[in-house]
Short mmCIF file of C-alpha atoms in Angstrom, two decimals:
data_model
loop_
_atom_site.label_atom_id
_atom_site.label_comp_id
_atom_site.label_asym_id
_atom_site.label_seq_id
_atom_site.Cartn_x
_atom_site.Cartn_y
_atom_site.Cartn_z
CA UNK K 124 -71.98 6.42 -194.82
CA UNK K 125 -70.57 9.30 -192.76
CA UNK K 126 -68.75 6.85 -190.49
CA UNK K 127 -67.13 5.21 -193.52
CA UNK K 128 -65.95 8.59 -194.81
CA UNK K 129 -64.56 9.47 -191.37
CA UNK K 130 -62.71 6.16 -191.18
CA UNK K 131 -61.33 6.79 -194.68
CA UNK K 132 -59.92 10.20 -193.72
CA UNK K 133 -58.60 8.86 -190.42
CA UNK K 134 -56.80 6.09 -192.32
CA UNK K 135 -55.24 8.65 -194.69
CA UNK K 136 -54.07 10.85 -191.79
CA UNK K 137 -52.70 7.83 -189.92
CA UNK K 138 -50.86 6.66 -193.02
CA UNK K 139 -49.30 10.09 -193.56
CA UNK K 140 -48.26 10.32 -189.90
CA UNK K 141 -46.76 6.83 -190.09
CA UNK K 142 -44.82 7.75 -193.23
CA UNK K 143 -43.49 10.90 -191.61
CA UNK K 144 -42.48 8.97 -188.49
CA UNK K 145 -40.79 6.32 -190.63
CA UNK K 146 -39.05 9.06 -192.62
CA UNK K 147 -37.83 10.77 -189.42
CA UNK K 148 -36.63 7.46 -187.99
CA UNK K 149 -34.70 6.70 -191.17
CA UNK K 150 -33.11 10.15 -191.12
CA UNK K 151 -32.03 9.81 -187.52
CA UNK K 152 -30.63 6.35 -188.19
CA UNK K 153 -28.74 7.60 -191.25
CA UNK K 154 -27.33 10.57 -189.34
CA UNK K 155 -26.23 8.22 -186.56
CA UNK K 156 -24.37 5.95 -189.00
CA UNK K 157 -22.72 8.99 -190.60
CA UNK K 158 -21.43 10.21 -187.23
CA UNK K 159 -20.22 6.69 -186.42
CA UNK K 160 -18.39 6.71 -189.73
CA UNK K 161 -16.65 9.97 -188.85
CA UNK K 162 -15.63 8.53 -185.47
CA UNK K 163 -14.59 5.09 -186.73
CA UNK K 164 -11.00 4.08 -186.01
CA UNK K 165 -10.62 1.45 -188.72
CA UNK K 166 -11.06 1.82 -192.47
CA UNK K 167 -13.44 -1.17 -192.56
CA UNK K 168 -15.79 0.28 -189.93
CA UNK K 169 -15.59 3.70 -191.55
CA UNK K 170 -16.72 2.42 -194.95
CA UNK K 171 -19.33 0.16 -193.38
CA UNK K 172 -21.00 2.99 -191.47
CA UNK K 173 -20.87 5.45 -194.36
CA UNK K 174 -22.37 2.87 -196.72
CA UNK K 175 -25.17 2.13 -194.25
CA UNK K 176 -25.91 5.86 -193.95
CA UNK K 177 -25.80 6.27 -197.71
CA UNK K 178 -28.20 3.38 -198.27
CA UNK K 179 -30.72 4.91 -195.87
CA UNK K 180 -30.49 8.38 -197.42
CA UNK K 181 -30.97 6.95 -200.92
CA UNK K 182 -33.91 4.89 -199.68
CA UNK K 183 -35.56 8.07 -198.38
CA UNK K 184 -34.94 9.79 -201.71
CA UNK K 185 -36.34 6.86 -203.73
CA UNK K 186 -39.40 6.14 -201.59
CA UNK K 187 -40.55 9.64 -200.78
CA UNK K 188 -39.20 11.49 -203.80
CA UNK K 189 -37.44 13.91 -201.48
CA UNK K 190 -35.52 16.70 -203.18
CA UNK K 191 -34.50 18.83 -200.24
CA UNK K 192 -31.27 20.74 -199.88
CA UNK K 193 -30.32 18.96 -196.64
CA UNK K 194 -30.98 15.48 -198.03
CA UNK K 195 -28.94 16.12 -201.19
CA UNK K 196 -26.12 17.55 -199.10
CA UNK K 197 -26.11 14.50 -196.81
CA UNK K 198 -26.07 12.11 -199.78
CA UNK K 199 -23.25 14.09 -201.38
CA UNK K 200 -21.22 14.01 -198.16
CA UNK K 201 -21.65 10.24 -197.88
CA UNK K 202 -20.59 9.68 -201.48
CA UNK K 203 -17.55 11.85 -200.81
CA UNK K 204 -16.62 9.79 -197.73
CA UNK K 205 -16.74 6.51 -199.69
CA UNK K 206 -14.62 8.06 -202.48
CA UNK K 207 -17.45 8.14 -205.04
CA UNK K 208 -16.50 11.68 -206.02
CA UNK K 209 -18.46 11.84 -209.29
CA UNK K 210 -21.69 11.07 -207.44
CA UNK K 211 -20.74 13.52 -204.70
CA UNK K 212 -20.31 16.20 -207.40
CA UNK K 213 -23.74 15.33 -208.79
CA UNK K 214 -25.49 15.81 -205.44
CA UNK K 215 -23.52 18.95 -204.57
CA UNK K 216 -24.70 20.43 -207.87
CA UNK K 217 -28.26 19.45 -206.96
CA UNK K 218 -27.88 21.31 -203.67
CA UNK K 219 -26.62 24.40 -205.49
CA UNK K 220 -29.54 24.21 -207.93
CA UNK K 221 -31.82 24.63 -204.90
CA UNK K 222 -29.64 27.09 -203.00
CA UNK K 223 -26.90 28.69 -205.14
CA UNK K 224 -25.58 30.64 -202.13
CA UNK K 225 -24.61 27.54 -200.09
CA UNK K 226 -20.92 28.39 -199.65
CA UNK K 227 -20.00 25.25 -197.69
CA UNK K 228 -21.35 22.94 -200.40
CA UNK K 229 -19.66 25.02 -203.08
CA UNK K 230 -16.38 24.49 -201.25
CA UNK K 231 -16.95 20.74 -200.93
CA UNK K 232 -17.80 20.63 -204.63
CA UNK K 233 -14.39 22.11 -205.42
CA UNK K 234 -12.73 19.56 -203.13
CA UNK K 235 -14.51 16.69 -204.89
CA UNK K 236 -13.51 18.08 -208.29
CA UNK K 237 -9.90 18.36 -207.11
CA UNK K 238 -9.98 14.71 -206.03
CA UNK K 239 -10.74 13.76 -209.64
CA UNK K 240 -8.29 16.29 -211.07
CA UNK K 241 -11.08 18.17 -212.82
CA UNK K 242 -10.91 21.75 -214.10
CA UNK K 243 -13.37 24.30 -212.68
CA UNK K 244 -16.97 23.85 -213.81
CA UNK K 245 -17.69 25.93 -216.88
CA UNK K 246 -20.19 28.73 -216.30
CA UNK K 247 -22.46 30.76 -218.58
CA UNK K 248 -21.26 34.08 -219.94
CA UNK K 249 -21.97 37.33 -218.10
CA UNK K 250 -25.18 38.16 -220.02
CA UNK K 251 -26.69 34.72 -219.46
CA UNK K 252 -25.76 34.91 -215.78
CA UNK K 253 -27.58 38.23 -215.41
CA UNK K 254 -30.66 36.99 -217.26
CA UNK K 255 -30.87 33.69 -215.44
CA UNK K 256 -30.24 35.08 -211.93
CA UNK K 257 -29.18 31.51 -211.04
CA UNK K 258 -26.36 32.67 -208.79
CA UNK K 259 -28.82 34.78 -206.77
CA UNK K 260 -32.12 32.88 -206.69
CA UNK K 261 -33.06 29.29 -207.56
CA UNK K 262 -36.07 28.77 -209.79
CA UNK K 263 -38.57 28.23 -206.95
CA UNK K 264 -37.59 31.49 -205.26
CA UNK K 265 -37.77 33.40 -208.53
CA UNK K 266 -41.37 32.22 -209.01
CA UNK K 267 -42.25 33.43 -205.51
CA UNK K 268 -40.41 36.69 -206.17
CA UNK K 269 -42.40 37.22 -209.37
CA UNK K 270 -45.64 36.72 -207.44
CA UNK K 271 -44.80 39.43 -204.90
CA UNK K 272 -43.34 41.78 -207.52
CA UNK K 273 -46.58 41.46 -209.52
CA UNK K 274 -48.66 42.39 -206.46
CA UNK K 275 -46.41 45.35 -205.62
CA UNK K 276 -46.42 46.50 -209.26
CA UNK K 277 -50.23 46.41 -209.29
CA UNK K 278 -50.40 48.52 -206.11
CA UNK K 279 -47.80 51.03 -207.32
CA UNK K 280 -49.45 51.38 -210.75
CA UNK K 281 -52.83 51.89 -209.09
CA UNK K 282 -51.38 54.68 -206.97
CA UNK K 283 -49.71 56.21 -210.05
CA UNK K 284 -53.11 56.34 -211.81
CA UNK K 285 -54.76 58.20 -208.95
CA UNK K 286 -51.84 60.49 -208.10
CA UNK K 287 -50.10 62.46 -210.80
CA UNK K 288 -46.72 62.75 -209.06
CA UNK K 289 -43.67 61.82 -211.13
CA UNK K 290 -42.26 59.70 -208.29
CA UNK K 291 -45.05 57.13 -208.52
CA UNK K 292 -44.86 57.04 -212.30
CA UNK K 293 -41.10 56.40 -212.21
CA UNK K 294 -41.50 53.78 -209.50
CA UNK K 295 -44.23 52.01 -211.47
CA UNK K 296 -41.98 51.97 -214.55
CA UNK K 297 -39.15 50.46 -212.51
CA UNK K 298 -41.43 47.80 -211.01
CA UNK K 299 -42.91 46.88 -214.39
CA UNK K 300 -39.42 46.65 -215.89
CA UNK K 301 -38.27 44.35 -213.08
CA UNK K 302 -41.40 42.23 -213.48
CA UNK K 303 -40.74 41.94 -217.23
CA UNK K 304 -37.15 40.87 -216.54
CA UNK K 305 -38.39 38.13 -214.20
CA UNK K 306 -40.93 36.91 -216.75
CA UNK K 307 -38.27 36.75 -219.50
CA UNK K 308 -35.93 35.00 -217.08
CA UNK K 309 -38.49 32.31 -216.20
CA UNK K 310 -39.37 31.72 -219.85
CA UNK K 311 -35.69 31.32 -220.76
CA UNK K 312 -35.03 29.06 -217.78
CA UNK K 313 -38.07 26.82 -218.14
CA UNK K 314 -38.30 26.50 -221.92
CA UNK K 315 -34.93 27.32 -223.48
CA UNK K 316 -32.23 26.39 -220.94
CA UNK K 317 -30.71 22.96 -221.65
CA UNK K 318 -30.62 20.33 -218.95
CA UNK K 319 -27.29 19.76 -217.25
CA UNK K 320 -25.85 16.46 -216.11
CA UNK K 321 -22.79 14.87 -214.55
CA UNK K 322 -20.78 12.10 -216.20
CA UNK K 323 -20.76 9.27 -213.63
CA UNK K 324 -18.98 6.69 -215.78
CA UNK K 325 -16.15 7.34 -218.27
CA UNK K 326 -17.30 7.33 -221.87
CA UNK K 327 -16.27 8.29 -225.35
CA UNK K 328 -17.90 11.21 -227.14
CA UNK K 329 -19.26 9.66 -230.32
CA UNK K 330 -20.10 11.15 -233.70
CA UNK K 331 -23.42 9.27 -233.84
CA UNK K 332 -25.67 7.07 -231.70
CA UNK K 333 -23.60 3.93 -232.17
CA UNK K 334 -20.74 2.53 -230.08
CA UNK K 335 -19.01 1.50 -233.30
CA UNK K 336 -18.89 5.07 -234.57
CA UNK K 337 -15.62 7.07 -234.31
CA UNK K 338 -15.06 9.13 -231.21
CA UNK K 339 -14.86 12.89 -231.61
CA UNK K 340 -12.29 13.49 -228.87
CA UNK K 341 -8.96 11.75 -228.45
CA UNK K 342 -9.59 11.06 -224.77
CA UNK K 343 -12.83 9.84 -223.15
CA UNK K 344 -15.02 12.03 -221.00
CA UNK K 345 -13.96 11.48 -217.40
CA UNK K 346 -16.17 11.02 -214.37
CA UNK K 347 -17.42 14.10 -212.59
CA UNK K 348 -17.50 16.64 -215.42
CA UNK K 349 -20.65 18.67 -216.03
CA UNK K 350 -22.18 18.62 -219.51
CA UNK K 351 -25.16 20.26 -221.16
CA UNK K 352 -27.83 17.90 -222.50
CA UNK K 353 -29.10 19.11 -225.86
CA UNK K 354 -31.55 16.34 -226.74
CA UNK K 355 -32.27 12.62 -226.43
CA UNK K 356 -31.87 10.14 -229.29
CA UNK K 357 -33.02 6.55 -230.01
CA UNK K 358 -35.87 6.36 -227.49
CA UNK K 359 -33.79 7.94 -224.75
CA UNK K 360 -30.89 5.48 -224.98
CA UNK K 361 -28.49 8.15 -226.25
CA UNK K 362 -27.95 11.79 -225.34
CA UNK K 363 -26.65 14.59 -227.49
CA UNK K 364 -24.45 16.69 -225.22
CA UNK K 365 -22.12 19.67 -225.14
CA UNK K 366 -18.90 19.00 -223.22
CA UNK K 367 -16.96 21.65 -221.22
CA UNK K 368 -14.74 22.39 -224.23
CA UNK K 369 -17.78 23.22 -226.35
CA UNK K 370 -17.72 20.03 -228.45
CA UNK K 371 -21.06 18.45 -229.38
CA UNK K 372 -21.40 14.67 -229.56
CA UNK K 373 -23.35 11.62 -228.41
CA UNK K 374 -23.01 9.46 -225.28
CA UNK K 375 -25.02 6.52 -223.90
CA UNK K 376 -27.75 7.82 -221.58
CA UNK K 377 -26.66 5.56 -218.72
CA UNK K 378 -23.37 7.39 -218.18
CA UNK K 379 -25.03 10.74 -217.41
CA UNK K 380 -27.09 11.67 -214.36
CA UNK K 381 -29.26 14.77 -214.71
CA UNK K 382 -28.70 17.46 -212.11
#
């Protein structure tokens, strides 16, 4: 029985090692094709190499469920090189959702938006920006920050109980206030913030969940713009969205990719 259990765990470890090796091989191969694309002298070879690299990166994302900053950046760069600027914008936004301080990706995002003639991405107002802290820390880092702030607050409050100095009392009040701000921030982000998406195919903004319904705007929504997703309709086939101009309407779910 023990030997069977050992063989079972060995098989699991071997499988994981094999997957990691396969993943690393795919990454190296994709990076090689991307560099070949940059160095290609003909348009045909350039597109061929970039498309090969893109296919490998997307395969890694689909098989392993990878959602890393570097992978999203590489996919975005490949979409940019093959002139799929709306998809490049999508993946650049995904990078910034993980690391909002990535200045190089922010610059490439602006370049991709310029390629499509898009206006700057609309941002939340000043109060929402302060509460969300999105431009400083992504969600994962805010959760870690809350963990450490909670520990420090506990230590400081414990010291304030045993020592009557005003310094420790003031410091404990500051730490508890910061901890409360983080808790409110996480609640707002996780439960009340709408999803955001990128339009990847042009579409009309409809009054109701029916292609035969009148369109709200005179011109269709163009590729590459960021919209807020309010809710899903008709078993997920339609989305109720808010466009950059603040107009609410409905679009088919297939034209929007969630960031």
